[in-house]
mmCIF file of C-alpha atoms and ligand atoms in Angstrom:
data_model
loop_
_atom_site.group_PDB
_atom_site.id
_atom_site.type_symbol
_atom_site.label_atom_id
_atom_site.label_comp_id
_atom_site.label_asym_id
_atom_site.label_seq_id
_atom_site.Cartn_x
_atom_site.Cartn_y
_atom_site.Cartn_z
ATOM 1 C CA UNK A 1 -37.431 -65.286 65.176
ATOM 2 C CA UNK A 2 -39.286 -63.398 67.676
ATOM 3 C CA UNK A 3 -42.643 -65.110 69.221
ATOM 4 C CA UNK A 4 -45.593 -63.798 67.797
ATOM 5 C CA UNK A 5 -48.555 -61.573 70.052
ATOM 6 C CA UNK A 6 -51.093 -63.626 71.607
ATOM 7 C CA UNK A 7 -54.566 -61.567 71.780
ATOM 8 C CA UNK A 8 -57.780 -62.706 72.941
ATOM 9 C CA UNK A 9 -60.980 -61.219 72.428
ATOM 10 C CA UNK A 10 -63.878 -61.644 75.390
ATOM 11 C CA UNK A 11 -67.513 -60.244 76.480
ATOM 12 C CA UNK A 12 -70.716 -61.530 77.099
ATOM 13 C CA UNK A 13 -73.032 -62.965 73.976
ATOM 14 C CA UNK A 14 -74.089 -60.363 71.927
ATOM 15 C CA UNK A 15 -71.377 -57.874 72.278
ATOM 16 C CA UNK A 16 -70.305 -57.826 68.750
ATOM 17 C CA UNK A 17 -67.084 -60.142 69.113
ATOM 18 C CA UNK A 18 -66.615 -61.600 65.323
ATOM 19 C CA UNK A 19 -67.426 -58.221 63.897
ATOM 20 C CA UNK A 20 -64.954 -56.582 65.746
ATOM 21 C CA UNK A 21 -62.261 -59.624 65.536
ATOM 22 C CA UNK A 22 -62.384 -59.191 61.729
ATOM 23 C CA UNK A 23 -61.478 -55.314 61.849
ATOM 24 C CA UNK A 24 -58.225 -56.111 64.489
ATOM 25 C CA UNK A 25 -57.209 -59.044 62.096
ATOM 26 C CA UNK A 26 -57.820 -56.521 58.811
ATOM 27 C CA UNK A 27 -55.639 -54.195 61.418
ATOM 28 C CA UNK A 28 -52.956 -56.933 62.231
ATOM 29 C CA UNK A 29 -52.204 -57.426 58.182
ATOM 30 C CA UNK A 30 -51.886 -53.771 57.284
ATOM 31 C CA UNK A 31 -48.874 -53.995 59.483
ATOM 32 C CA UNK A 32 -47.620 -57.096 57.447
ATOM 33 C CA UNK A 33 -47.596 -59.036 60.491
ATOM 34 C CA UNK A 34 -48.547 -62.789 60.078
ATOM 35 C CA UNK A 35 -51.857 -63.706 61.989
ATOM 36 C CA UNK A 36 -54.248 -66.250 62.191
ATOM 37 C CA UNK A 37 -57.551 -65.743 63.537
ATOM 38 C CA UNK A 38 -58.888 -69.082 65.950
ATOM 39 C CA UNK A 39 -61.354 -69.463 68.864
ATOM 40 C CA UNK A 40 -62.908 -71.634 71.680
ATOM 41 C CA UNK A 41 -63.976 -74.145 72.666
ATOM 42 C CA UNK A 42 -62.934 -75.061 69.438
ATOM 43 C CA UNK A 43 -59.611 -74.190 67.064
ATOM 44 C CA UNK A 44 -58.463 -77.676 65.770
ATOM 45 C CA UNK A 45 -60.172 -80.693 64.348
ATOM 46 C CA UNK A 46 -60.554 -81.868 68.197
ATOM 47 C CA UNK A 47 -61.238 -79.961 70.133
ATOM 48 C CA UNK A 48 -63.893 -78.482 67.129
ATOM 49 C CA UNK A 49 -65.812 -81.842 68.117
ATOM 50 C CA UNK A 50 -65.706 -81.244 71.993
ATOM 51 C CA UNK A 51 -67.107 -77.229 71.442
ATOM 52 C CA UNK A 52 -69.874 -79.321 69.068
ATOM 53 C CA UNK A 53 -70.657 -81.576 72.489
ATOM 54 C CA UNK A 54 -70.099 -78.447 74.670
ATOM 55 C CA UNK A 55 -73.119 -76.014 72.471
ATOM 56 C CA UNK A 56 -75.775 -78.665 71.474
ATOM 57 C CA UNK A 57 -78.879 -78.593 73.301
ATOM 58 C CA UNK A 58 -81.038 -81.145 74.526
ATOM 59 C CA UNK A 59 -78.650 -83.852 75.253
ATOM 60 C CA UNK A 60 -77.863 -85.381 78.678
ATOM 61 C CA UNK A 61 -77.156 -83.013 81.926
ATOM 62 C CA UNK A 62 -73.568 -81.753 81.811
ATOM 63 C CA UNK A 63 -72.804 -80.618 85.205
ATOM 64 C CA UNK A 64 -70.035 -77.922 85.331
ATOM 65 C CA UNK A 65 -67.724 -79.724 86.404
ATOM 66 C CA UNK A 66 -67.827 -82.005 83.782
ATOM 67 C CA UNK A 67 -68.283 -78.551 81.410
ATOM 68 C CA UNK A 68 -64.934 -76.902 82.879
ATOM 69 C CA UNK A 69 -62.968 -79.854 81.923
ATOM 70 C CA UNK A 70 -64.503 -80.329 78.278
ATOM 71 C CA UNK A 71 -63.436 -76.308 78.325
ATOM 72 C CA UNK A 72 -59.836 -76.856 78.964
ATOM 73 C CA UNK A 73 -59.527 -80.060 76.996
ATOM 74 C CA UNK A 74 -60.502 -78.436 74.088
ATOM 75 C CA UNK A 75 -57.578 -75.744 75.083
ATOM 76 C CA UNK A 76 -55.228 -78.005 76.162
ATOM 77 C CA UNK A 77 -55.366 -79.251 72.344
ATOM 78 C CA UNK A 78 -55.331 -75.674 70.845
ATOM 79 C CA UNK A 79 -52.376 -74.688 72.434
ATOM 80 C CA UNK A 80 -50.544 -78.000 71.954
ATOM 81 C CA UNK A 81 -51.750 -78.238 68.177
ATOM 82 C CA UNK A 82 -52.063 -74.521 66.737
ATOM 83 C CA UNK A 83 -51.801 -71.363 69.202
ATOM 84 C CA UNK A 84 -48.128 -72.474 70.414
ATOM 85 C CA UNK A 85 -46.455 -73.648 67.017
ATOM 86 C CA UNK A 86 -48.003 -70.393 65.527
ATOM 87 C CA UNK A 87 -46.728 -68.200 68.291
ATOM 88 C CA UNK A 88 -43.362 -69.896 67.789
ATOM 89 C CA UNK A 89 -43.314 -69.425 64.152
ATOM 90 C CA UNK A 90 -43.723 -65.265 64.624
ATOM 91 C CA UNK A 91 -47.408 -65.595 63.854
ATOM 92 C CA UNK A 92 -49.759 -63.551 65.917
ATOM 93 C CA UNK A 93 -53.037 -65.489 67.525
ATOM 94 C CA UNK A 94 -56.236 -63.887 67.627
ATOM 95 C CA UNK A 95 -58.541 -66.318 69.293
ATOM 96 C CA UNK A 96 -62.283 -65.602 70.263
ATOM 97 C CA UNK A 97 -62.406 -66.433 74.028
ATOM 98 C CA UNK A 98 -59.717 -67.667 76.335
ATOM 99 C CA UNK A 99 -59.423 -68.867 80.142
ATOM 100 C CA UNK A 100 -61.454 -65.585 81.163
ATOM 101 C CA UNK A 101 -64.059 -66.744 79.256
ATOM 102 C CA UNK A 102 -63.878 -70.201 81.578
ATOM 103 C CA UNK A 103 -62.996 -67.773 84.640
ATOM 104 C CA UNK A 104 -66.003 -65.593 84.264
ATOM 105 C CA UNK A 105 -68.630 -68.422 83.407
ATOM 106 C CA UNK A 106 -67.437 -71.535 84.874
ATOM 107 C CA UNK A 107 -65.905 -70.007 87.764
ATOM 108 C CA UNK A 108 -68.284 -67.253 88.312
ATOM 109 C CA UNK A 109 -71.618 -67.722 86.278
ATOM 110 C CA UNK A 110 -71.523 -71.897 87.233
ATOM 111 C CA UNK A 111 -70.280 -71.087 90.566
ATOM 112 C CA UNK A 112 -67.225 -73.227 90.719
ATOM 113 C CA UNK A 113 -65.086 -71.063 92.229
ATOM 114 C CA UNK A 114 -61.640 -69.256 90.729
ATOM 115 C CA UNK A 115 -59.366 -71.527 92.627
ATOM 116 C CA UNK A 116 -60.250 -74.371 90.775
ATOM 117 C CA UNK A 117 -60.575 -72.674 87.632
ATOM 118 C CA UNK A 118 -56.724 -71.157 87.871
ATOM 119 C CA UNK A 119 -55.878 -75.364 89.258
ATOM 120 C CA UNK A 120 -56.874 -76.010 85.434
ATOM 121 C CA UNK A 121 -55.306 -73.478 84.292
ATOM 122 C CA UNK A 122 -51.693 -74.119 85.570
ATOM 123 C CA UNK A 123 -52.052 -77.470 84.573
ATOM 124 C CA UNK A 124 -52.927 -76.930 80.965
ATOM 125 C CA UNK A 125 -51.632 -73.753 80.082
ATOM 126 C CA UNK A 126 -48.016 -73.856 81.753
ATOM 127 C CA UNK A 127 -47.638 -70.303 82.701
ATOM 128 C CA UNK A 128 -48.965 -68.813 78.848
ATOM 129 C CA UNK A 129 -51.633 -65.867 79.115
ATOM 130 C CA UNK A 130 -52.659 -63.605 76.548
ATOM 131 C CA UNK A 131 -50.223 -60.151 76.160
ATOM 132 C CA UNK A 132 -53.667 -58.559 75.224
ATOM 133 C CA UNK A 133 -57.170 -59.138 76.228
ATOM 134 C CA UNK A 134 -59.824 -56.538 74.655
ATOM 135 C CA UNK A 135 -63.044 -57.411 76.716
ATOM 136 C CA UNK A 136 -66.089 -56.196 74.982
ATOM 137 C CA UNK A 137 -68.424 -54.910 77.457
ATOM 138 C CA UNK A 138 -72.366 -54.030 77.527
ATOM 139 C CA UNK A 139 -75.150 -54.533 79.815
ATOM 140 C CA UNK A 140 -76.588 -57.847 79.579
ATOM 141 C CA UNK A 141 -80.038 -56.734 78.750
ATOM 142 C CA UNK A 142 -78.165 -55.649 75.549
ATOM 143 C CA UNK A 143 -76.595 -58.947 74.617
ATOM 144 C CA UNK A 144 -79.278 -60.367 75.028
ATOM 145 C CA UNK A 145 -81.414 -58.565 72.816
ATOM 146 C CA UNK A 146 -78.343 -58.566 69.873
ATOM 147 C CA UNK A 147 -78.740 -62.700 70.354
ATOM 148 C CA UNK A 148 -82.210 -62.856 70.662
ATOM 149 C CA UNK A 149 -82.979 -61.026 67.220
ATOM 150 C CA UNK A 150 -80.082 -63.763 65.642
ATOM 151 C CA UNK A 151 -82.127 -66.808 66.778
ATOM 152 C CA UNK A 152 -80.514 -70.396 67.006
ATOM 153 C CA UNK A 153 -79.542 -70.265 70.313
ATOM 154 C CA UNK A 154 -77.124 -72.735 71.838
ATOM 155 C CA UNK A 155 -77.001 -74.804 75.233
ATOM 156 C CA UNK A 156 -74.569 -71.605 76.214
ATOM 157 C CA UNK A 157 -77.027 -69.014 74.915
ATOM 158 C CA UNK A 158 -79.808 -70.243 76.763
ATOM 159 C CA UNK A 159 -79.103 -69.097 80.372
ATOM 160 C CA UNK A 160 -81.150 -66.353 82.647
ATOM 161 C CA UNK A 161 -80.316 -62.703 82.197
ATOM 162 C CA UNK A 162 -78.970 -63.187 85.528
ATOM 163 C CA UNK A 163 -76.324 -65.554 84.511
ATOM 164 C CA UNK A 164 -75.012 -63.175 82.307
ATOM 165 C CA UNK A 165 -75.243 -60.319 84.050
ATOM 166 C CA UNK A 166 -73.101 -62.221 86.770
ATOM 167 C CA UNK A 167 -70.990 -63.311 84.051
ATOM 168 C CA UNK A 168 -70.261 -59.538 83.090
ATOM 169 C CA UNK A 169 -69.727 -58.920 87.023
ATOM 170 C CA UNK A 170 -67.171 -61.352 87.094
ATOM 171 C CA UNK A 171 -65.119 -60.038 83.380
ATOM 172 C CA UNK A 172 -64.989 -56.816 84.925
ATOM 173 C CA UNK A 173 -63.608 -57.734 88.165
ATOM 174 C CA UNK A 174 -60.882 -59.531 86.182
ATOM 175 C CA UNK A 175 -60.330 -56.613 84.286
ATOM 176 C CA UNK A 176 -59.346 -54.492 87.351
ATOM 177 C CA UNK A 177 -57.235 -57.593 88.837
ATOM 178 C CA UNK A 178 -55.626 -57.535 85.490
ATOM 179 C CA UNK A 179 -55.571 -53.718 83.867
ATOM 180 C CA UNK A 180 -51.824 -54.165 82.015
ATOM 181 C CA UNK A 181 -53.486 -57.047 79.898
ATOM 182 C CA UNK A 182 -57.190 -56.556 79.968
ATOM 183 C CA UNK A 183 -58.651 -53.841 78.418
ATOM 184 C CA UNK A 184 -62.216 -53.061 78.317
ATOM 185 C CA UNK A 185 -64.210 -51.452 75.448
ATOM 186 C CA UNK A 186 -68.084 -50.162 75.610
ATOM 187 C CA UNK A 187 -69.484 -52.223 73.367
ATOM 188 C CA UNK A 188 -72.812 -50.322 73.603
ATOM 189 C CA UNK A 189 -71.610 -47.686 71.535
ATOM 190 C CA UNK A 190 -71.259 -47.539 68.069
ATOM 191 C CA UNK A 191 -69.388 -49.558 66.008
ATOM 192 C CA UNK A 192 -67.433 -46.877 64.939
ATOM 193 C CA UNK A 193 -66.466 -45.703 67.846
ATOM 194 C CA UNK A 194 -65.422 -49.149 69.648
ATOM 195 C CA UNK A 195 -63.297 -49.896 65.993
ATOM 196 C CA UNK A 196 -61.441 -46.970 67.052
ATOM 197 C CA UNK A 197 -60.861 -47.887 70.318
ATOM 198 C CA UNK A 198 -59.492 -51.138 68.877
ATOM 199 C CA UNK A 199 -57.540 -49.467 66.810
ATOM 200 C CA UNK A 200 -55.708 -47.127 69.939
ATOM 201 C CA UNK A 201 -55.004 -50.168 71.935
ATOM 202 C CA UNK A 202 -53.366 -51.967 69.045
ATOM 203 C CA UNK A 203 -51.175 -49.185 67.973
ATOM 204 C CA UNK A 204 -49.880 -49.449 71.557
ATOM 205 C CA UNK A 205 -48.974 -53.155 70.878
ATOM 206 C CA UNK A 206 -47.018 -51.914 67.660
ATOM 207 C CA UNK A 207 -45.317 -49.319 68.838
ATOM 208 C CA UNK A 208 -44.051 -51.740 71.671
ATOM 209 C CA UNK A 209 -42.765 -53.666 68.864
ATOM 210 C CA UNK A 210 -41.076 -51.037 66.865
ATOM 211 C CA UNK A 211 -39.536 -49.987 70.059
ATOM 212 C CA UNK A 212 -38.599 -53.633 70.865
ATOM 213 C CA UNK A 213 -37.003 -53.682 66.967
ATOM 214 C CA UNK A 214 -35.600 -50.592 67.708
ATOM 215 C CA UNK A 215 -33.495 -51.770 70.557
ATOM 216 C CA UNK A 216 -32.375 -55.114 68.836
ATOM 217 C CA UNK A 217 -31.164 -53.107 65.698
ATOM 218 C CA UNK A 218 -29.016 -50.418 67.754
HETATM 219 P P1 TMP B 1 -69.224 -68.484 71.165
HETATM 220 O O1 TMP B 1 -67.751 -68.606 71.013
HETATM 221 O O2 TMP B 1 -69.951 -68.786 69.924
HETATM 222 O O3 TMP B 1 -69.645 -67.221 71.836
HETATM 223 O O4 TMP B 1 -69.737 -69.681 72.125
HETATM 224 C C1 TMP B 1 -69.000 -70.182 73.116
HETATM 225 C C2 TMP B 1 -69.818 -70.236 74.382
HETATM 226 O O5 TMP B 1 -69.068 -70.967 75.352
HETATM 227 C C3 TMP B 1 -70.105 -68.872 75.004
HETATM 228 O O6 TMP B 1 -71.377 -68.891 75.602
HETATM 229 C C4 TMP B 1 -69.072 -68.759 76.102
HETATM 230 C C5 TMP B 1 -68.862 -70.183 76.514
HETATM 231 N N1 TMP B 1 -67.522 -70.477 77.055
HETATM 232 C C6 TMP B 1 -67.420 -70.871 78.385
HETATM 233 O O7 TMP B 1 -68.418 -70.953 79.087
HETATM 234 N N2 TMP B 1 -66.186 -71.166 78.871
HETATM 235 C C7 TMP B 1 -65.049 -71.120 78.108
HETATM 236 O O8 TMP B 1 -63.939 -71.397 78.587
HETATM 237 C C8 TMP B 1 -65.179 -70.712 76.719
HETATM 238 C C9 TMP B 1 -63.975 -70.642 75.848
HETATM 239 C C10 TMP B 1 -66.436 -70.406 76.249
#
């Protein structure tokens, strides 16, 4: 059976993630592909507990170091425990934030540094990165206002607009380190129009896999 896609969706707070996730996963299943739609910190039983001690407010000082490792603990037991035994079983993974996300605001935004972020990242992820990464991108000042008008913000919503805007610096520069896999959408435009740039870069991904079909059946 062939692996299934691994796509992750990424962008600053406010940028109009789960909308969009549910339009590629209503996308996914009019191909009759199996998917399952996940996301982090979270994903399993788990690691669902560490993103609940990772987004409360007012508790003790987490310092980021402490915050990096609760990030890829809670990873380390998604891939073990759902995103790998679903890729294996042909299933396609859309999860809501990935290693960028710990790239651009541990490494960047918290200031650790990417070396130790990609140290992590070997050691938990043993070589796997996403075949597609759709970054949702908008000026800060606009997430910010999209979160602000929700309410109920969390420990992570509750930076400086400079730590986002720093956080957006650093997804872009990833994005041009990484244009095969990362592809970046304006998020401030409509919703229409960013569904159907969703919609183009997935019907690359299916074509790839007719063509792959193709090959296999001549
Ligand atoms: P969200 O999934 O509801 O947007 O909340 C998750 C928050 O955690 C969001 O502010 C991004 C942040 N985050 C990191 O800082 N590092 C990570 O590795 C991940 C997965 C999320």
């Amino acid at each position: 059976m062939a692996r299934g896609k691994f796509i992750t969706v990424e962008g600053i707070e406010g940028t109009g993630k789960s909308t969009n996730i549910a339009f590629l996963v209503s996308l996914i299943e009019d191909e009759g592909i199996p998917v399952i739609r996940t996301r982090e910190p979270g994903g399993t039983p788990m690691a669902e507990k560490i993103r609940e001690i990772l987004l409360q407010k007012d508790q003790e000082a987490l310092p980021e170091i402490a915050e990096s490792l609760l990030f890829f603990a809670s990873r380390s037991l998604h891939l073990r425990n759902k995103i790998m035994p679903a890729l294996d079983s042909g299933h396609w993974v859309v999860c809501d934030r990935f290693t960028d996300a710990s790239r651009a605001y541990q490494g960047s935004g918290r200031g650790l540094g990417a070396e130790r972020i990609e140290q992590l990242a070997n050691w938990v992820q043993d070589g796997l990165e996403p075949d597609l990464t759709l970054l949702l991108d908008a000026p800060a000042e606009i997430g910010m206002q999209r979160t602000a008008q929700r309410g109920n913000a969390d420990r992570m919503d509750s930076e400086e607009l400079s730590f986002y805007r720093q956080v957006r610096k650093a997804y872009l520069a990833l994005a041009e380190k990484h244009p095969q896999r990362i592809a970046v959408l304006d998020a401030s435009k409509s919703l229409a129009d960013v569904q159907s740039a969703i919609a183009a870069r997935m019907k690359l991904l299916f074509d790839e896999k007719l063509d792959k079909r193709d090959t296999v059946n001549s």
